[in-house]
XYZ file of C-alpha atoms in Angstrom:
405
model
C -0.001 0.002 0.001
C 1.518 3.390 -0.934
C 2.579 5.635 1.904
C 1.506 9.254 2.091
C 4.128 11.937 1.408
C 5.986 13.706 4.179
C 3.242 16.115 5.157
C 0.698 16.524 7.925
C -2.107 13.986 7.605
C -5.720 15.000 8.318
C -7.140 12.903 11.149
C -9.372 13.464 14.161
C -6.854 11.832 16.519
C -3.235 11.857 15.262
C -2.032 10.396 18.564
C -4.285 7.340 18.210
C -3.197 6.848 14.605
C 0.462 7.048 15.613
C 0.020 4.469 18.372
C -1.752 2.147 15.920
C 1.144 2.567 13.482
C 3.582 1.728 16.260
C 1.753 -1.475 17.087
C 1.537 -2.450 13.418
C 5.248 -1.833 12.805
C 6.116 -3.930 15.848
C 3.846 -6.813 14.827
C 5.236 -6.809 11.267
C 8.871 -6.637 12.350
C 9.334 -3.239 10.664
C 10.207 -1.265 13.821
C 13.849 -0.091 13.779
C 13.782 2.469 16.574
C 11.542 5.060 18.230
C 12.838 8.336 19.632
C 10.850 10.344 22.190
C 12.116 13.936 22.319
C 11.262 17.528 23.352
C 10.815 16.721 27.046
C 8.467 18.872 29.115
C 8.252 16.714 32.226
C 9.430 17.132 35.795
C 12.881 15.619 35.119
C 15.037 18.460 33.729
C 18.046 16.125 33.232
C 16.121 13.721 30.967
C 16.793 14.573 27.316
C 15.193 11.772 25.292
C 14.254 8.096 25.224
C 15.195 5.616 22.501
C 13.152 2.421 22.163
C 14.243 -0.627 20.144
C 12.854 -4.170 19.823
C 15.081 -6.751 21.526
C 15.138 -10.449 22.294
C 16.073 -11.152 25.916
C 16.371 -14.776 27.036
C 14.412 -15.801 23.967
C 11.511 -13.433 24.668
C 10.601 -10.351 22.570
C 11.014 -7.158 24.565
C 11.189 -3.410 24.087
C 14.463 -1.896 25.246
C 14.209 1.665 26.599
C 17.347 3.805 26.903
C 16.685 6.934 28.975
C 19.278 9.519 27.993
C 20.154 11.965 30.779
C 22.763 14.691 30.554
C 25.413 12.651 32.362
C 24.238 9.045 32.164
C 22.011 6.508 30.473
C 19.524 4.167 32.147
C 18.397 1.015 30.337
C 15.044 -0.658 31.005
C 13.345 -3.629 29.361
C 9.582 -4.127 29.088
C 7.260 -6.713 27.634
C 5.690 -5.622 24.349
C 2.287 -4.617 25.721
C 3.820 -2.957 28.777
C 6.328 -1.096 26.621
C 3.651 0.202 24.262
C 1.679 1.390 27.277
C 4.745 3.259 28.578
C 5.085 5.016 25.222
C 1.396 5.960 25.169
C 1.663 7.389 28.676
C 4.636 9.532 27.603
C 2.679 11.411 24.913
C 2.075 14.359 24.988
C 3.812 14.583 28.372
C 6.566 14.231 29.334
C 7.478 14.246 25.602
C 6.020 16.365 22.803
C 7.729 14.619 19.903
C 7.821 10.946 18.851
C 9.739 9.763 15.781
C 9.332 6.187 14.538
C 12.001 4.810 12.182
C 10.622 1.749 10.362
C 12.108 -0.276 7.526
C 9.675 1.176 4.991
C 8.710 4.568 6.395
C 9.269 7.174 9.082
C 6.399 8.589 11.133
C 6.552 11.664 13.336
C 4.032 12.800 15.919
C 4.466 16.310 17.299
C 2.467 18.402 19.732
C 2.297 22.196 19.585
C 2.394 24.522 22.588
C -1.399 24.374 22.874
C -1.401 20.571 22.708
C -2.531 20.275 19.082
C -1.130 17.115 17.487
C 0.182 16.752 13.950
C 1.209 13.522 12.212
C 3.808 13.301 9.443
C 4.817 10.284 7.351
C 7.693 9.929 4.893
C 7.319 7.986 1.658
C 8.622 4.454 1.580
C 10.865 5.119 -1.425
C 12.613 7.954 0.420
C 13.427 5.689 3.353
C 14.611 2.908 1.045
C 16.867 5.312 -0.835
C 18.526 6.305 2.423
C 18.952 2.705 3.625
C 22.288 1.923 1.924
C 23.940 4.936 3.566
C 22.584 3.888 6.967
C 23.848 0.354 6.359
C 27.307 1.641 5.446
C 27.470 3.745 8.601
C 26.422 0.780 10.707
C 29.315 -1.243 9.345
C 31.812 1.467 10.228
C 30.489 2.522 13.632
C 29.692 0.017 16.365
C 29.119 2.639 19.062
C 27.335 5.979 18.893
C 29.293 9.127 19.625
C 26.591 10.317 22.001
C 27.291 7.530 24.504
C 27.928 9.248 27.870
C 31.085 7.289 28.730
C 32.860 8.755 25.700
C 32.350 12.283 27.044
C 33.412 11.233 30.549
C 36.686 9.804 29.172
C 37.389 12.827 26.966
C 36.759 11.184 23.595
C 33.869 13.585 22.859
C 33.002 17.046 24.104
C 29.895 18.047 26.082
C 27.932 18.312 22.828
C 28.789 14.754 21.772
C 31.254 15.838 19.058
C 34.492 13.899 18.597
C 37.538 15.663 20.037
C 39.974 15.856 17.068
C 42.958 14.710 19.132
C 41.020 11.531 20.035
C 40.216 10.438 16.472
C 42.758 7.588 16.542
C 41.449 6.394 19.887
C 37.880 6.499 18.554
C 38.961 4.411 15.550
C 40.650 1.920 17.873
C 37.574 1.617 20.091
C 35.272 0.946 17.138
C 37.640 -1.584 15.573
C 37.958 -3.378 18.892
C 34.167 -3.627 19.265
C 33.834 -4.801 15.662
C 36.328 -7.633 16.268
C 34.664 -8.504 19.565
C 31.153 -8.469 18.054
C 32.072 -11.060 15.424
C 33.806 -13.261 18.008
C 30.868 -12.931 20.408
C 28.420 -14.081 17.734
C 30.664 -17.040 16.965
C 31.070 -18.015 20.635
C 27.326 -18.416 21.220
C 27.344 -17.747 24.958
C 24.065 -18.674 26.708
C 21.456 -15.931 27.062
C 20.438 -16.836 30.610
C 23.755 -16.024 32.329
C 25.675 -12.747 32.749
C 28.651 -12.303 30.423
C 31.802 -12.264 32.591
C 34.599 -10.135 31.128
C 38.109 -9.504 32.501
C 40.239 -6.764 30.894
C 43.834 -6.963 32.123
C 45.863 -3.772 31.799
C 42.705 -1.701 31.374
C 44.479 1.676 31.699
C 42.066 4.593 31.456
C 39.255 2.174 30.622
C 38.416 3.150 27.049
C 37.920 -0.421 25.852
C 36.589 -1.653 29.205
C 33.763 0.897 29.158
C 33.197 0.240 25.448
C 32.722 -3.519 25.780
C 30.436 -3.060 28.801
C 28.379 -0.461 26.927
C 28.177 -2.639 23.822
C 27.019 -5.699 25.767
C 24.440 -3.920 27.939
C 23.250 -1.104 25.682
C 23.903 -2.575 22.237
C 22.926 -6.207 22.865
C 20.768 -5.916 25.976
C 22.894 -8.519 27.785
C 23.640 -8.659 31.496
C 27.397 -8.032 31.704
C 29.860 -8.166 34.597
C 33.040 -6.463 33.403
C 36.180 -6.128 35.524
C 39.061 -3.865 34.519
C 42.393 -4.806 36.115
C 45.108 -2.145 36.284
C 48.298 -1.684 38.344
C 48.056 2.120 38.577
C 45.912 3.081 41.556
C 45.034 6.504 40.128
C 43.598 4.901 36.980
C 41.564 2.437 39.063
C 40.104 5.277 41.144
C 39.374 7.402 38.067
C 37.568 4.591 36.264
C 35.526 3.497 39.289
C 34.384 7.076 39.835
C 33.397 7.389 36.171
C 31.515 4.079 36.258
C 29.582 5.144 39.364
C 28.741 8.554 37.936
C 27.579 7.131 34.619
C 25.338 4.447 36.094
C 27.236 1.464 34.619
C 25.999 -1.442 36.766
C 28.227 -4.486 36.611
C 31.396 -2.544 35.737
C 34.245 -2.316 38.235
C 37.995 -1.764 38.320
C 40.555 -3.455 40.580
C 44.222 -2.837 41.252
C 46.509 -5.688 40.204
C 47.615 -7.659 37.159
C 46.980 -10.979 35.458
C 49.013 -12.834 38.096
C 47.207 -11.410 41.129
C 43.578 -10.831 40.090
C 41.676 -13.713 38.559
C 37.855 -13.596 38.636
C 36.068 -16.817 39.563
C 34.733 -17.235 36.020
C 35.735 -15.608 32.757
C 33.793 -15.750 29.490
C 35.894 -13.095 27.759
C 39.577 -12.472 28.558
C 41.216 -9.306 27.192
C 44.855 -8.259 27.504
C 46.050 -5.551 25.136
C 49.734 -4.649 25.163
C 50.707 -7.267 27.726
C 54.498 -6.964 27.600
C 56.638 -10.033 26.834
C 55.656 -13.043 29.004
C 52.728 -11.102 30.524
C 50.921 -12.108 27.319
C 51.650 -15.753 28.129
C 50.282 -15.357 31.650
C 47.158 -13.715 30.228
C 46.635 -16.477 27.658
C 47.185 -19.070 30.376
C 44.543 -17.394 32.556
C 42.054 -17.412 29.699
C 42.685 -21.063 28.868
C 42.623 -22.158 32.518
C 39.324 -20.313 33.027
C 37.861 -21.927 29.898
C 37.112 -18.472 28.485
C 34.979 -18.591 25.346
C 36.850 -15.610 23.843
C 40.491 -14.582 24.311
C 41.766 -11.285 22.869
C 45.458 -10.412 23.263
C 47.683 -7.756 21.722
C 51.274 -8.869 22.421
C 54.374 -6.708 22.494
C 58.042 -6.707 23.572
C 58.910 -10.267 22.507
C 62.064 -11.012 24.519
C 61.983 -14.572 25.839
C 62.736 -16.558 22.686
C 65.313 -14.383 20.976
C 68.298 -15.387 23.218
C 67.429 -19.056 22.652
C 67.177 -18.853 18.872
C 69.800 -20.327 16.585
C 70.199 -19.390 12.922
C 69.287 -22.541 10.993
C 70.487 -22.959 7.428
C 69.662 -21.655 4.944
C 68.342 -18.732 7.063
C 71.720 -17.961 8.652
C 72.757 -15.209 6.204
C 69.380 -13.500 6.642
C 69.193 -13.784 10.439
C 72.712 -12.414 10.971
C 71.069 -8.975 10.956
C 69.640 -8.011 14.331
C 66.512 -6.439 12.859
C 65.635 -9.611 10.989
C 66.322 -11.796 14.008
C 63.980 -9.618 16.108
C 61.213 -9.873 13.511
C 61.694 -13.625 13.301
C 61.562 -13.947 17.095
C 58.268 -12.030 17.154
C 56.739 -14.212 14.453
C 57.916 -17.403 16.141
C 56.684 -16.347 19.607
C 53.174 -15.523 18.430
C 52.946 -18.487 16.047
C 53.696 -20.825 18.943
C 51.129 -19.022 21.096
C 48.499 -19.537 18.411
C 49.383 -23.236 18.141
C 49.201 -23.697 21.922
C 45.737 -22.114 21.875
C 44.657 -24.424 19.060
C 45.997 -27.440 20.977
C 43.820 -26.326 23.918
C 40.661 -26.307 21.798
C 40.502 -22.800 20.341
C 40.040 -21.520 16.810
C 42.797 -18.926 16.569
C 43.585 -15.974 14.324
C 46.612 -13.667 14.263
C 46.041 -10.426 12.370
C 46.836 -6.723 12.234
C 44.788 -4.534 14.519
C 44.555 -0.746 14.114
C 47.571 1.204 15.318
C 47.183 1.892 19.033
C 47.941 5.188 20.719
C 51.625 5.752 21.610
C 52.824 2.522 19.956
C 53.395 0.975 16.532
C 52.393 -2.508 17.721
C 49.113 -3.485 16.113
C 48.942 -7.280 16.194
C 46.075 -9.187 17.791
C 45.736 -12.835 18.773
C 42.047 -13.779 18.795
C 40.898 -17.178 20.029
C 37.326 -18.527 20.207
C 36.568 -21.796 21.993
C 35.602 -24.602 19.612
C 32.423 -26.569 20.174
C 33.974 -29.772 18.802
C 37.270 -31.526 19.646
C 40.230 -31.303 17.263
C 43.309 -33.373 16.442
C 45.659 -32.210 19.217
C 48.547 -34.396 18.115
C 48.915 -32.506 14.827
C 49.239 -29.157 16.646
C 51.740 -30.559 19.135
C 53.827 -31.986 16.287
C 53.937 -28.591 14.583
C 55.013 -26.968 17.850
C 57.874 -29.431 18.345
C 58.994 -29.006 14.734
C 59.203 -25.223 15.068
C 61.031 -25.431 18.400
C 63.560 -27.903 17.000
C 64.154 -25.827 13.860
C 65.064 -22.727 15.869
C 66.606 -24.482 18.863
C 63.961 -23.317 21.361
C 64.150 -24.976 24.765
C 61.406 -23.133 26.649
C 58.284 -21.107 25.914
C 56.562 -19.467 28.890
C 53.018 -20.371 27.818
C 53.968 -24.016 27.332
C 55.544 -24.138 30.813
C 52.420 -22.650 32.418
C 50.067 -24.986 30.599
C 52.089 -28.087 31.409
C 52.259 -27.131 35.094
C 48.449 -27.161 35.203
C 48.205 -30.290 33.033
C 46.376 -28.318 30.350
C 48.752 -29.429 27.587
C 49.650 -33.039 26.870
């Protein structure tokens, strides 16, 4: 059925028509999001509400995100209850409601005297804009107006990106993109909180981001712990989490050797120096984490052990080449150890991180089916023999816990 052009539609009760359109879009699966704006209620800090359809523990729900000046509050309602909440919000405490559907947009607005007007945009106009929206969705996994970004200095008080933080913003989005794909692959159960440990969390950019993505983006219950040695960073992040109403997010002082949560679904350690990466990987494997994300650096342990096998001797006589070879060998063995412990593993270039040129990531996702361990172990022994390696930290840790045959 053709949709009316983007103009005010004559009707005796625009509000009733709008609510009927909402219910129809929800029933047909056409509802993308609803925005309630122009607040006139008793809460001066409340700026708008965004409502999206969600599935929580297998049940259809409406997810409400109440945007305040300094924080967001997320609430979930059943479909009928959620629609009732929306109806009760119009025309107060909100004078404007904007429905984005897959085939149209509908806007209900109330004038100062309470007169309602209804506007609808043609289906072809929405469809023409869809590719651009799809492209933006692929490039941006978080919205710039998320309050934690302003609290951490990534955006200003108006929600605009601070130019000096553009690289950090790119890093955050790339990190969430990588995590999102791994999370879909891991298939963690819906009925349990997602337990995340971020070792070396620093100022908390990625820790806040993954918590926000899980709770706000996916509607999942998330318990995220940032672990950091610097007490001032721990205090700063805990204060920000409390002020931004991030339930389930906390920061502790320590490192991967001293702080180990009882259960870990997702283990993160970016820029764990030298064997600290091995301790982080060991923690993830020992905890049976479904997802392990590591960004290694400062590969020092293997280089003194390495010999220069022929015919590579003439090439490896140069210190630069020997260092590059040691880095490749260290991380290749780490990937093989992860595979031998039941993980599907990738080693790839991550975006350049702030203050460093290291941009490699080791990503491991727990397999649902067993694999041929003997083949991986044979490859490990062949590489060690070729380069004369006697000890690898991760292997030592895994053997001590009987996690590696």
